[in-house]
CSV table of C-alpha atoms and ligand atoms in Angstrom, one decimal:
chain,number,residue,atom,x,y,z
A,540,UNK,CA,0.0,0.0,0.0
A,541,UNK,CA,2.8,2.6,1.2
A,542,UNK,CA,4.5,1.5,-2.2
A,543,UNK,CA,1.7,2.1,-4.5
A,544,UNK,CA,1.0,5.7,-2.3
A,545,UNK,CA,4.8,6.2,-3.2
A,546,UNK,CA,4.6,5.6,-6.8
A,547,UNK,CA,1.0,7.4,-7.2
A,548,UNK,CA,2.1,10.2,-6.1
A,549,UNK,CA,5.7,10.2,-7.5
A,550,UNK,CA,4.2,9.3,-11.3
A,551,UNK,CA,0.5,9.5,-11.1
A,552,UNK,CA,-1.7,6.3,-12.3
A,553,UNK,CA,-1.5,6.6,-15.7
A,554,UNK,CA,2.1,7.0,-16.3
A,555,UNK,CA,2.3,4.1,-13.8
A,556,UNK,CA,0.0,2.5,-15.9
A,557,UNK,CA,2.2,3.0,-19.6
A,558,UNK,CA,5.6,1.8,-17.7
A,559,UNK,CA,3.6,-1.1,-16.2
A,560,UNK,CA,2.0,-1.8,-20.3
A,561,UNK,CA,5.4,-0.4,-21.9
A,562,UNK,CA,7.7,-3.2,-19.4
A,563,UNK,CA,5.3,-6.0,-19.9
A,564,UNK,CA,6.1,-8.1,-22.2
A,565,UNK,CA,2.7,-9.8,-22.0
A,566,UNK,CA,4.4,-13.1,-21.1
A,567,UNK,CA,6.8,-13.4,-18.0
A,568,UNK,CA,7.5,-9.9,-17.7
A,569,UNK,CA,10.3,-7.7,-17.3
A,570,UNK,CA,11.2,-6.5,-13.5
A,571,UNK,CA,10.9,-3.4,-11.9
A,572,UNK,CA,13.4,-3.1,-9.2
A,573,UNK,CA,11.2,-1.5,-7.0
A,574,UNK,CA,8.7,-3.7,-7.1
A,575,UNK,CA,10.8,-6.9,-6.5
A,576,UNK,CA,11.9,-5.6,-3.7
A,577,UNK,CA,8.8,-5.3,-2.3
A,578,UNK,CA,7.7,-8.5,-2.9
A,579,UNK,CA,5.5,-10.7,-0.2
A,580,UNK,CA,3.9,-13.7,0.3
A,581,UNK,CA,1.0,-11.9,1.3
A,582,UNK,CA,-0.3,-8.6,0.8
A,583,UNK,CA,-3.8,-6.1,1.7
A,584,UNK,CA,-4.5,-3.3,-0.2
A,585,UNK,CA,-8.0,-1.4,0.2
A,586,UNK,CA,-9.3,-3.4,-3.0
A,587,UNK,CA,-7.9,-6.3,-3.1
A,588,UNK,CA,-6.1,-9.6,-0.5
A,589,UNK,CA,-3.7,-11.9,-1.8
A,590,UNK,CA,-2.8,-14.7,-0.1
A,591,UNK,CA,0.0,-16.6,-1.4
A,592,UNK,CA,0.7,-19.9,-0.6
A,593,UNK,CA,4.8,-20.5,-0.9
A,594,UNK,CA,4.2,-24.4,-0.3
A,595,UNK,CA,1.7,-24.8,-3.3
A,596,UNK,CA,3.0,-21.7,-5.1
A,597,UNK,CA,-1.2,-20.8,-5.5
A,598,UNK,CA,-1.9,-17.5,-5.2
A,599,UNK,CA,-5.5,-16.6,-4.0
A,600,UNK,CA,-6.9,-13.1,-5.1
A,601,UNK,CA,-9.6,-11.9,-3.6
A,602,UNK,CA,-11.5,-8.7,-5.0
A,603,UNK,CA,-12.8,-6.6,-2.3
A,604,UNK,CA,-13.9,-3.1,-4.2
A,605,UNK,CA,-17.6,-3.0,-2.1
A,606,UNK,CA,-20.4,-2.7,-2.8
A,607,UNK,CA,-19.9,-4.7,-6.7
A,608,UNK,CA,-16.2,-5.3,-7.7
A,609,UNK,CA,-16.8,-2.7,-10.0
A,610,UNK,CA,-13.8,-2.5,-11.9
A,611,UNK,CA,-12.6,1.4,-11.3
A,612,UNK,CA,-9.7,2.9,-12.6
A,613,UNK,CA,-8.4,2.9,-8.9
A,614,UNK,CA,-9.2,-0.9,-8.5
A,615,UNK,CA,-7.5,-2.0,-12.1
A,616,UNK,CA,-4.2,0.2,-11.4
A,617,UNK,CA,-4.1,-1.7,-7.7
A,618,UNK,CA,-5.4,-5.1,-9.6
A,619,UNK,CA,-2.4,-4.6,-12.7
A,620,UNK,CA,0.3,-4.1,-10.3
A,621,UNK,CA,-0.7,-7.4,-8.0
A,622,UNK,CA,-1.0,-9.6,-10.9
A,623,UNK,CA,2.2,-8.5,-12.4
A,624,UNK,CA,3.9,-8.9,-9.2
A,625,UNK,CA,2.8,-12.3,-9.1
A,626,UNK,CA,3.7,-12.7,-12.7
A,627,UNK,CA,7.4,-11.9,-11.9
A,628,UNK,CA,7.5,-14.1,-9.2
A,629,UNK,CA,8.8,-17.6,-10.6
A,630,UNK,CA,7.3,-19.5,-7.6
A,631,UNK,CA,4.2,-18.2,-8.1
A,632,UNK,CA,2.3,-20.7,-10.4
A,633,UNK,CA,-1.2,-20.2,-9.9
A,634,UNK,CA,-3.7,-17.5,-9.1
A,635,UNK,CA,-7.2,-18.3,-8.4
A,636,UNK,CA,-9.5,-14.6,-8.7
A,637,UNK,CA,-12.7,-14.6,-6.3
A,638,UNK,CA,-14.0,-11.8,-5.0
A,639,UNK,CA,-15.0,-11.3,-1.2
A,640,UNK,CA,-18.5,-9.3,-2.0
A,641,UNK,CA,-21.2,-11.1,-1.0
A,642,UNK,CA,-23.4,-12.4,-4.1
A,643,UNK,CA,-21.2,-10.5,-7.2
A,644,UNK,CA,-17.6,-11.5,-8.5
A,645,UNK,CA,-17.3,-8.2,-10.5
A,646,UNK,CA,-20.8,-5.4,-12.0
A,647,UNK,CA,-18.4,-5.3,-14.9
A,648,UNK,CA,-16.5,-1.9,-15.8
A,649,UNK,CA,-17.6,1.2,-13.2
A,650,UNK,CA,-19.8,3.3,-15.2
A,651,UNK,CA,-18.8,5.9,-12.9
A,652,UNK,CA,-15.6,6.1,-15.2
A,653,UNK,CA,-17.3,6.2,-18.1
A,654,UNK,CA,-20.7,8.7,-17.3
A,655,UNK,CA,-20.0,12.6,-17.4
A,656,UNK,CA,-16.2,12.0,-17.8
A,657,UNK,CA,-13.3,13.7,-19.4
A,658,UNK,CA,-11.6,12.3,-22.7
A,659,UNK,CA,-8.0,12.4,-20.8
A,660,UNK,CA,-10.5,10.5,-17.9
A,661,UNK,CA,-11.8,7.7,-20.5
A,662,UNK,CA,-9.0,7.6,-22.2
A,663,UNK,CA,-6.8,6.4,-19.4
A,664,UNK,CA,-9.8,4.0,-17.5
A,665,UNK,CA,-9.3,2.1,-21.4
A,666,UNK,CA,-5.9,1.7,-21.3
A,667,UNK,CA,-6.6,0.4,-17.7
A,668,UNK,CA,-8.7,-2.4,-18.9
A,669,UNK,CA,-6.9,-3.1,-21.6
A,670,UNK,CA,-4.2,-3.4,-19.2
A,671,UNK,CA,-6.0,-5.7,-17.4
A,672,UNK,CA,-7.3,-8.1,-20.5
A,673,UNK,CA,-3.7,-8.5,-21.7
A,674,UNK,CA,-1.8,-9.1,-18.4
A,675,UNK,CA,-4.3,-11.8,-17.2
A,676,UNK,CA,-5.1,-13.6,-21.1
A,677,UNK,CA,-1.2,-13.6,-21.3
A,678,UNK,CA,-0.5,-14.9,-17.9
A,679,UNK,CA,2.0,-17.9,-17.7
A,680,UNK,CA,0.2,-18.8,-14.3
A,681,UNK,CA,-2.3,-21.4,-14.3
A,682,UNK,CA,-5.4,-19.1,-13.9
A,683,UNK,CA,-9.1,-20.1,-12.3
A,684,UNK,CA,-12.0,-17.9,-12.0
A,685,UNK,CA,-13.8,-18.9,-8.5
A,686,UNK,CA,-17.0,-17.2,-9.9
A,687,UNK,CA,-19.1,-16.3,-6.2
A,688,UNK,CA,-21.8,-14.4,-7.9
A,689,UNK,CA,-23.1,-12.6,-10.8
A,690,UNK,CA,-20.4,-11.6,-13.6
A,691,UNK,CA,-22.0,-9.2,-15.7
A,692,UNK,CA,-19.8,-7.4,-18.8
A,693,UNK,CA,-16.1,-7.3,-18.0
A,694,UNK,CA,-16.7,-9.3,-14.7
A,695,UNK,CA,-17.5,-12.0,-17.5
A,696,UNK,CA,-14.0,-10.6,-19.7
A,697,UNK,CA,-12.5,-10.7,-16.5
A,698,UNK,CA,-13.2,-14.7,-16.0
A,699,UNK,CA,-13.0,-15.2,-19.1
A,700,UNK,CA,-9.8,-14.7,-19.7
A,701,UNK,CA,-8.9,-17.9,-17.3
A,702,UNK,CA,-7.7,-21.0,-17.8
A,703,UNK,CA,-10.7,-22.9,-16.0
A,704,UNK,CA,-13.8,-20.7,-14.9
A,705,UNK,CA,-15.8,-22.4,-11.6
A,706,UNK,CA,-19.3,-20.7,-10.7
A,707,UNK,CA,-21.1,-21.3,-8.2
A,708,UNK,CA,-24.8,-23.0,-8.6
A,709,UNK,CA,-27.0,-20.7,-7.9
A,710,UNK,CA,-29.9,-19.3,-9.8
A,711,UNK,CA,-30.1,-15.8,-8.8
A,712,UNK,CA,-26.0,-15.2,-10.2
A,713,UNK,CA,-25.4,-14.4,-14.4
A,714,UNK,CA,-23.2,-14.1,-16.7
A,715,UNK,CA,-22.6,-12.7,-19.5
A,716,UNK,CA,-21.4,-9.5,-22.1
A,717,UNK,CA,-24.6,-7.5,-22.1
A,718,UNK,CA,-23.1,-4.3,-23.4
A,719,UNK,CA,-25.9,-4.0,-25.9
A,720,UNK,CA,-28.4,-3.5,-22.8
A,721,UNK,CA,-26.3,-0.6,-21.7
A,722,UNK,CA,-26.5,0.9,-25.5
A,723,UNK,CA,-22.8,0.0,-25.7
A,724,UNK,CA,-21.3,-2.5,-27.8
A,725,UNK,CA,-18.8,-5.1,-26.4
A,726,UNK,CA,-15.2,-4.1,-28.7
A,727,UNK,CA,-13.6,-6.6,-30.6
A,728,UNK,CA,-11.5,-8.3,-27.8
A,729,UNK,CA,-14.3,-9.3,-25.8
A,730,UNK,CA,-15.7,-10.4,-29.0
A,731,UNK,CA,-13.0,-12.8,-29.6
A,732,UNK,CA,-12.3,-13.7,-26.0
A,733,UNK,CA,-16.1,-14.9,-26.0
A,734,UNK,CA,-15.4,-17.0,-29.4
A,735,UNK,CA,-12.4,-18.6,-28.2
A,736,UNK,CA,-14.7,-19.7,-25.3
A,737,UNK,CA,-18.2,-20.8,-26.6
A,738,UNK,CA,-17.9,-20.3,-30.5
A,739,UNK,CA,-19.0,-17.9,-33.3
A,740,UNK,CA,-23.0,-18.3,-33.4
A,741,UNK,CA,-23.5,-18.7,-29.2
A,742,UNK,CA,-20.9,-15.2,-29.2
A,743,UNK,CA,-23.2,-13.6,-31.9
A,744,UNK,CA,-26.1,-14.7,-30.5
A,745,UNK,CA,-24.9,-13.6,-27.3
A,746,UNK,CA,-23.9,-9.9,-27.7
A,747,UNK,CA,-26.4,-8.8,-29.9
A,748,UNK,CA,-29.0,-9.8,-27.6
A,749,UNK,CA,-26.9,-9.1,-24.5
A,750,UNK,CA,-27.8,-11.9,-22.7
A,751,UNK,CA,-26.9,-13.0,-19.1
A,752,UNK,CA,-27.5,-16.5,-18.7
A,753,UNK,CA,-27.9,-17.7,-15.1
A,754,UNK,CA,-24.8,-20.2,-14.3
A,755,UNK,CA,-26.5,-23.2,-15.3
A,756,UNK,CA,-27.2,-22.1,-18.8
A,757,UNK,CA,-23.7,-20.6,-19.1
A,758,UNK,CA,-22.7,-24.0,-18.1
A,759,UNK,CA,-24.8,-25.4,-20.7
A,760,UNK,CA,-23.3,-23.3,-23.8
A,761,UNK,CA,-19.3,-23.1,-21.5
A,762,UNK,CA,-19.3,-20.1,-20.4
A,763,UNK,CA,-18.5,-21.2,-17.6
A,764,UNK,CA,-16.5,-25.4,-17.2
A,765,UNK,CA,-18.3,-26.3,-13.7
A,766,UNK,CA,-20.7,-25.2,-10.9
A,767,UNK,CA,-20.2,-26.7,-7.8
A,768,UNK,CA,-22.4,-25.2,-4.5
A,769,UNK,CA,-21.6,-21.9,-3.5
A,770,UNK,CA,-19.7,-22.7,-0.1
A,771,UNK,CA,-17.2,-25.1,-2.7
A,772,UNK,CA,-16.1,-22.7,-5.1
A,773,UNK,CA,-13.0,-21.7,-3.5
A,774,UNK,CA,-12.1,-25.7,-2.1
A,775,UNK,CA,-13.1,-26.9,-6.1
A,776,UNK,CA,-10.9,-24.1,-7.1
A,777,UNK,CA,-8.0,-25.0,-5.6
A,778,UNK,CA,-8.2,-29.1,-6.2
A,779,UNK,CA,-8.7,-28.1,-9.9
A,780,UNK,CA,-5.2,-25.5,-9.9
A,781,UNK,CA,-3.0,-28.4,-8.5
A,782,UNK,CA,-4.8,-30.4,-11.5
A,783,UNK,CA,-3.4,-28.6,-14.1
A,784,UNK,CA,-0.1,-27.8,-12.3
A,785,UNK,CA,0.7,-31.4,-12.8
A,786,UNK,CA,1.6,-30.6,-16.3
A,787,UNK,CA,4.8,-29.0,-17.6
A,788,UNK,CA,4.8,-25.7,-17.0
A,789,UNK,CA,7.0,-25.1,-20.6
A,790,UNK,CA,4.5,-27.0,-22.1
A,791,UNK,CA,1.3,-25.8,-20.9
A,792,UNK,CA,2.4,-22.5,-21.4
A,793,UNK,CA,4.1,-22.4,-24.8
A,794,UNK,CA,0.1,-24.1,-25.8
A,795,UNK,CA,-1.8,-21.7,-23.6
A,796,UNK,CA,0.3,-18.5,-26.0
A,797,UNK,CA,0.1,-21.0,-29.4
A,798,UNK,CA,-3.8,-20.8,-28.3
A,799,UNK,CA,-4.1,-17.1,-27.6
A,800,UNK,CA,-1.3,-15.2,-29.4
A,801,UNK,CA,-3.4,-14.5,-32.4
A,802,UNK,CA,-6.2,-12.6,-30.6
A,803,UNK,CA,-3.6,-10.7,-28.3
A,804,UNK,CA,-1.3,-9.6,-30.8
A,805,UNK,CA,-4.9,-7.9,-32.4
A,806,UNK,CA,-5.5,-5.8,-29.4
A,807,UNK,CA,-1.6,-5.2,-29.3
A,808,UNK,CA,-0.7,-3.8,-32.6
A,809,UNK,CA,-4.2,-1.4,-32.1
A,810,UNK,CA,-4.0,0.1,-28.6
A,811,UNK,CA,-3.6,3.5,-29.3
A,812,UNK,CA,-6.3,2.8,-32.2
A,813,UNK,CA,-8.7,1.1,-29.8
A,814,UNK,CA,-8.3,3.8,-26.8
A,815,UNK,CA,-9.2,6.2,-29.5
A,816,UNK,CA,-12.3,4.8,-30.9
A,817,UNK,CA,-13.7,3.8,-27.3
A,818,UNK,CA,-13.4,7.6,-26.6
A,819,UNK,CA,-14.6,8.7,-29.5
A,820,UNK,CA,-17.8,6.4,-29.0
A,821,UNK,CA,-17.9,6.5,-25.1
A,822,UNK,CA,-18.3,10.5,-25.1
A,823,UNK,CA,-21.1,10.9,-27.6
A,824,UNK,CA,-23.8,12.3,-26.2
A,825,UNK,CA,-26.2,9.5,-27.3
A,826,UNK,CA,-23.7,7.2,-25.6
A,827,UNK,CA,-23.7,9.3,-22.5
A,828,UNK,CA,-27.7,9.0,-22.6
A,829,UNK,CA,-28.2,5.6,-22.7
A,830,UNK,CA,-25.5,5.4,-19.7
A,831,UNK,CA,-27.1,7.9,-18.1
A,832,UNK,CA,-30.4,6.0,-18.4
A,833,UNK,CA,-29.0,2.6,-17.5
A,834,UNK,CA,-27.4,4.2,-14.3
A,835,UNK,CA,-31.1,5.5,-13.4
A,836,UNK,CA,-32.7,1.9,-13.8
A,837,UNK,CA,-30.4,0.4,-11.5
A,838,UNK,CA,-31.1,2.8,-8.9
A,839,UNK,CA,-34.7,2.4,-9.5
A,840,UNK,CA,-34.7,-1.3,-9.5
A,841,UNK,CA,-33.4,-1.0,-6.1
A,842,UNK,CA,-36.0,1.1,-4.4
B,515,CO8,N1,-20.5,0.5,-12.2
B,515,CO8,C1,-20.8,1.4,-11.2
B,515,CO8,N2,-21.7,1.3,-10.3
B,515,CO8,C2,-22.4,0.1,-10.3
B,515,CO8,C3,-22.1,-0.9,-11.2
B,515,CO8,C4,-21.2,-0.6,-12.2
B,515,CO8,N3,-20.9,-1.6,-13.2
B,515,CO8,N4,-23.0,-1.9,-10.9
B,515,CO8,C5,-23.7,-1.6,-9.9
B,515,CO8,N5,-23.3,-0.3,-9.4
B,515,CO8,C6,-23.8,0.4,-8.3
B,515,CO8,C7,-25.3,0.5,-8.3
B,515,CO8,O1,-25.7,1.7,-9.0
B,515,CO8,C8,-25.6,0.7,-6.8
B,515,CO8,O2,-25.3,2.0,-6.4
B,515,CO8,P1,-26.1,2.8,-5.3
B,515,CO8,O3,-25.9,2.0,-4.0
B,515,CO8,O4,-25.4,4.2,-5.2
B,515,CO8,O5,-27.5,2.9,-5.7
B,515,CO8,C9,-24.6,-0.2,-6.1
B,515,CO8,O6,-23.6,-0.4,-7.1
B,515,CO8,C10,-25.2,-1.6,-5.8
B,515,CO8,O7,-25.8,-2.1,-6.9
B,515,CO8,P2,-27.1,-3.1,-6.8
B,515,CO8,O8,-28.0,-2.5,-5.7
B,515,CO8,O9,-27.6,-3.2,-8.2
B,515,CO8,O10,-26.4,-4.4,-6.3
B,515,CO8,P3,-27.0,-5.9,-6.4
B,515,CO8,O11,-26.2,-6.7,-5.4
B,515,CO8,O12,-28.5,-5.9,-6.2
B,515,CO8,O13,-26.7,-6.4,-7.9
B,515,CO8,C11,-25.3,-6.6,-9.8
B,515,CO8,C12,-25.4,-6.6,-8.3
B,515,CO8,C13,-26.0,-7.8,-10.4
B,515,CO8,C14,-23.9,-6.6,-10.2
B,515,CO8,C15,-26.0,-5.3,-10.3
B,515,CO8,O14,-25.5,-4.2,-9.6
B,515,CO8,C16,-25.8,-5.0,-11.8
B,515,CO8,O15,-26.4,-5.7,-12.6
B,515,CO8,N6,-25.0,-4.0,-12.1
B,515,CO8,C17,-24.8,-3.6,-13.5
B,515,CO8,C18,-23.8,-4.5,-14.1
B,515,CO8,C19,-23.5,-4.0,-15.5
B,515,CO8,O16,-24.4,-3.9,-16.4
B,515,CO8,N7,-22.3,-3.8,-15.8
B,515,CO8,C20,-21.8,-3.3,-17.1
B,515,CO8,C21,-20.7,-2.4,-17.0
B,515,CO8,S1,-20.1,-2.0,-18.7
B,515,CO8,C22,-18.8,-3.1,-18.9
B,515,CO8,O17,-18.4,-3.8,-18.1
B,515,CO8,C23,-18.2,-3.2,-20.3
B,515,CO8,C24,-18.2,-1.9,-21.1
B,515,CO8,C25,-17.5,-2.0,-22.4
B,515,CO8,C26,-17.5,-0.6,-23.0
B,515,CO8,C27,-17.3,-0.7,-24.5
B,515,CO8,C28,-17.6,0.6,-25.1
B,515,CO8,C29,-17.0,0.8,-26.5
C-alpha cells in the first residue's frame, strides 16, 4: 500500500499505468526493481487480498472493491500491479480470482468512469482495462475464475480470460457480455475472448441480444467449465489448480500463447487505435444518454 502511495504520487496512475503496459512483455515480464523488492507472500490493499501460498506456489486473489467489484480505474491500477507482481515471481504458479463481496464476482466496468467523464479520464480507464485483458489472457500462471456471484460485462472478460472458470450454482447469479443492454457494444476483444470460449454463433447470438444467462445455462453453452455449490467454489478451485499444475509448466504454457497469441497480438498492434475509438464512441452524447439512463434503472430497481 505505502508503495503504490509512493509511486501514485511520484508518477500518477497513468504513467504508472504506460511503464507497467510499456515493461510488460505480456508473457513473463520484465522487473521493476522497486517492485521486487517489495515482494510478499501476502499482501492487503484497500481493493484487493492476496494470499500466497509458498508451499503450493497458489496464489489466491480476492477482490474486495464493495459494494460490486466494479472494476474502477483505482481498483485495475491496484489489480495490474498485484498480478504483475505475481507474474514476476517464478514461484508463483497459480492464481485463483474470487471476490470477497457477498453475491457479485465483478458489476463489470464502473460506469462511474465512463458517465460525465473527461476524454483524458476515459482515455486512461481504457488503457486500464486493456491493461487488465492482456496481463491476465497472457499470464503464464495457471489461472481459475472462482466465480461467487453474478459476472456481468467485464466481470464476465474478467473470467474469461482464465484457464478454468468455476461458478457457483446458484440461480439468482449471471453471466454474461450485455453491453448491448447498456446501448454499448462489447469491442472486438471481448468479442473474440467470448469466441475462443463458446464459439462464433452462441458469441453472436450472445452480444447482440446481450444476454446474461444464469450459471446453469452458461454452463450449458461453456461459459463457464463447472458449478459446484456456493460454499465449494474456492475448495473446487484450488483441487482443480493443483490439477493442471501437474503438467509442464513449458508445455502448458508455450500451448496456452500457441492458443491465444493471435487474438492478443490484435488488441496489441491497435492500442492507441482502440483507446481512440472507445473515446470517440464513449463521449457521444447519445452514448452518455443511454448510460445515463441505464445508471437510473439500476437505482430504480433497487427502491
Ligand atoms: N459501475 C458502477 N456502479 C455500479 C455498477 C457498475 N458496473 N454496478 C452496480 N453499481 C452500483 C449501483 O448503481 C448501486 O449504487 P447505489 O448503491 O449508489 O444505488 C450499487 O452499485 C449496488 O448495486 P445493486 O443494488 O444493483 O447491487 P445488487 O447486489 O442488487 O446487484 C449486480 C449486483 C447484479 C452486479 C447489479 O448491480 C448489476 O447488474 N450491475 C450492473 C452491471 C452491468 O451492467 N455492468 C456493465 C458495465 S459495462 C462493462 O463492463 C463493459 C463496457 C464495455 C464498453 C465498451 C464501449 C466501447
Amino acid at each position: 500500500m505505502a508503495l503504490r502511495a509512493t509511486l501514485r504520487s511520484k508518477c500518477g496512475v497513468s504513467s504508472l499505468l504506460s511503464r507497467l503496459s510499456s515493461c510488460s512483455s505480456h508473457g513473463r515480464v520484465c522487473v521493476s526493481p522497486v517492485l521486487v523488492a517489495q515482494r510478499r507472500n501476502n499482501s492487503t490493499s484497500p481493493k484487493l487480498k492476496v494470499d500466497f501460498n509458498q508451499s503450493t506456489g497458489v496464489a489466491v486473489m480476492h477482490m474486495q472493491n464493495p459494494p460490486v467489484n466494479s472494476l474502477s480505474l483505482g481498483f485495475l491500477t491496484e489489480f495490474c500491479i498485484a498480478v504483475e507482481k505475481l507474474e514476476m515471481d517464478k514461484s508463483c504458479r497459480g492464481l485463483i480470482l474470487t471476490s470477497s463481496q457477498p453475491k457479485v464476482f465483478s458489476a463489470g466496468l464502473d460506469i462511474m468512469d465512463m458517465y460525465g467523464k473527461s476524454p483524458e479520464h476515459c482515455a486512461e480507464f481504457w488503457r486500464a482495462v486493456q491493461e487488465m485483458w492482456l496481463k491476465l489472457y497472457s499470464s503464464n500462471m495457471v489461472t481459475i475464475a472462482a466465480i461467487n456471484g453474478s459476472s456481468p460485462a467485464g466481470g464476465c472478460l474478467m473470467s474469461l480470460t482464465c484457464d478454468y472458470r468455476i461458478m457457483a450454482d446458484n440461480p439468482r447469479y449471471s453471466i454474461g457480455l450485455n453491453e448491448t443492454q447498456l446501448g454499448i457494444v462489447a469491442p472486438f476483444w471481448f468479442k473474440d475472448t467470448m469466441i475462443n470460449t463458446v464459439g462464433h454463433r452462441t458469441t453472436e447470438m450472445a452480444l447482440e441480444l446481450g444476454l446474461l444467462y444464469s450459471s446453469s445455462d452458461a454452463l450449458k453453452i461453456g461459459l463457464v467449465d463447472q458449478l459446484v455449490p456456493e460454499d465449494q467454489v474456492l475448495t473446487t478451485a484450488t483441487k482443480t489448480v493443483t490439477k493442471w499444475l501437474a503438467i509442464p509448466d513449458h508445455a502448458r504454457q508455450i500451448t496456452k500463447s500457441m492458443m491465444r497469441k493471435p487474438t492478443i497480438d490484435k488488441l496489441t498492434s491497435n492500442r492507441e487505435a482502440d483507446i481512440q475509438f472507445f473515446v470517440n464512441f464513449i463521449t457521444k452524447d447519445s452514448i452518455q444518454k443511454s448510460l445515463g439512463m441505464y445508471l437510473e434503472m439500476l437505482k430504480k430497481r433497487k427502491s
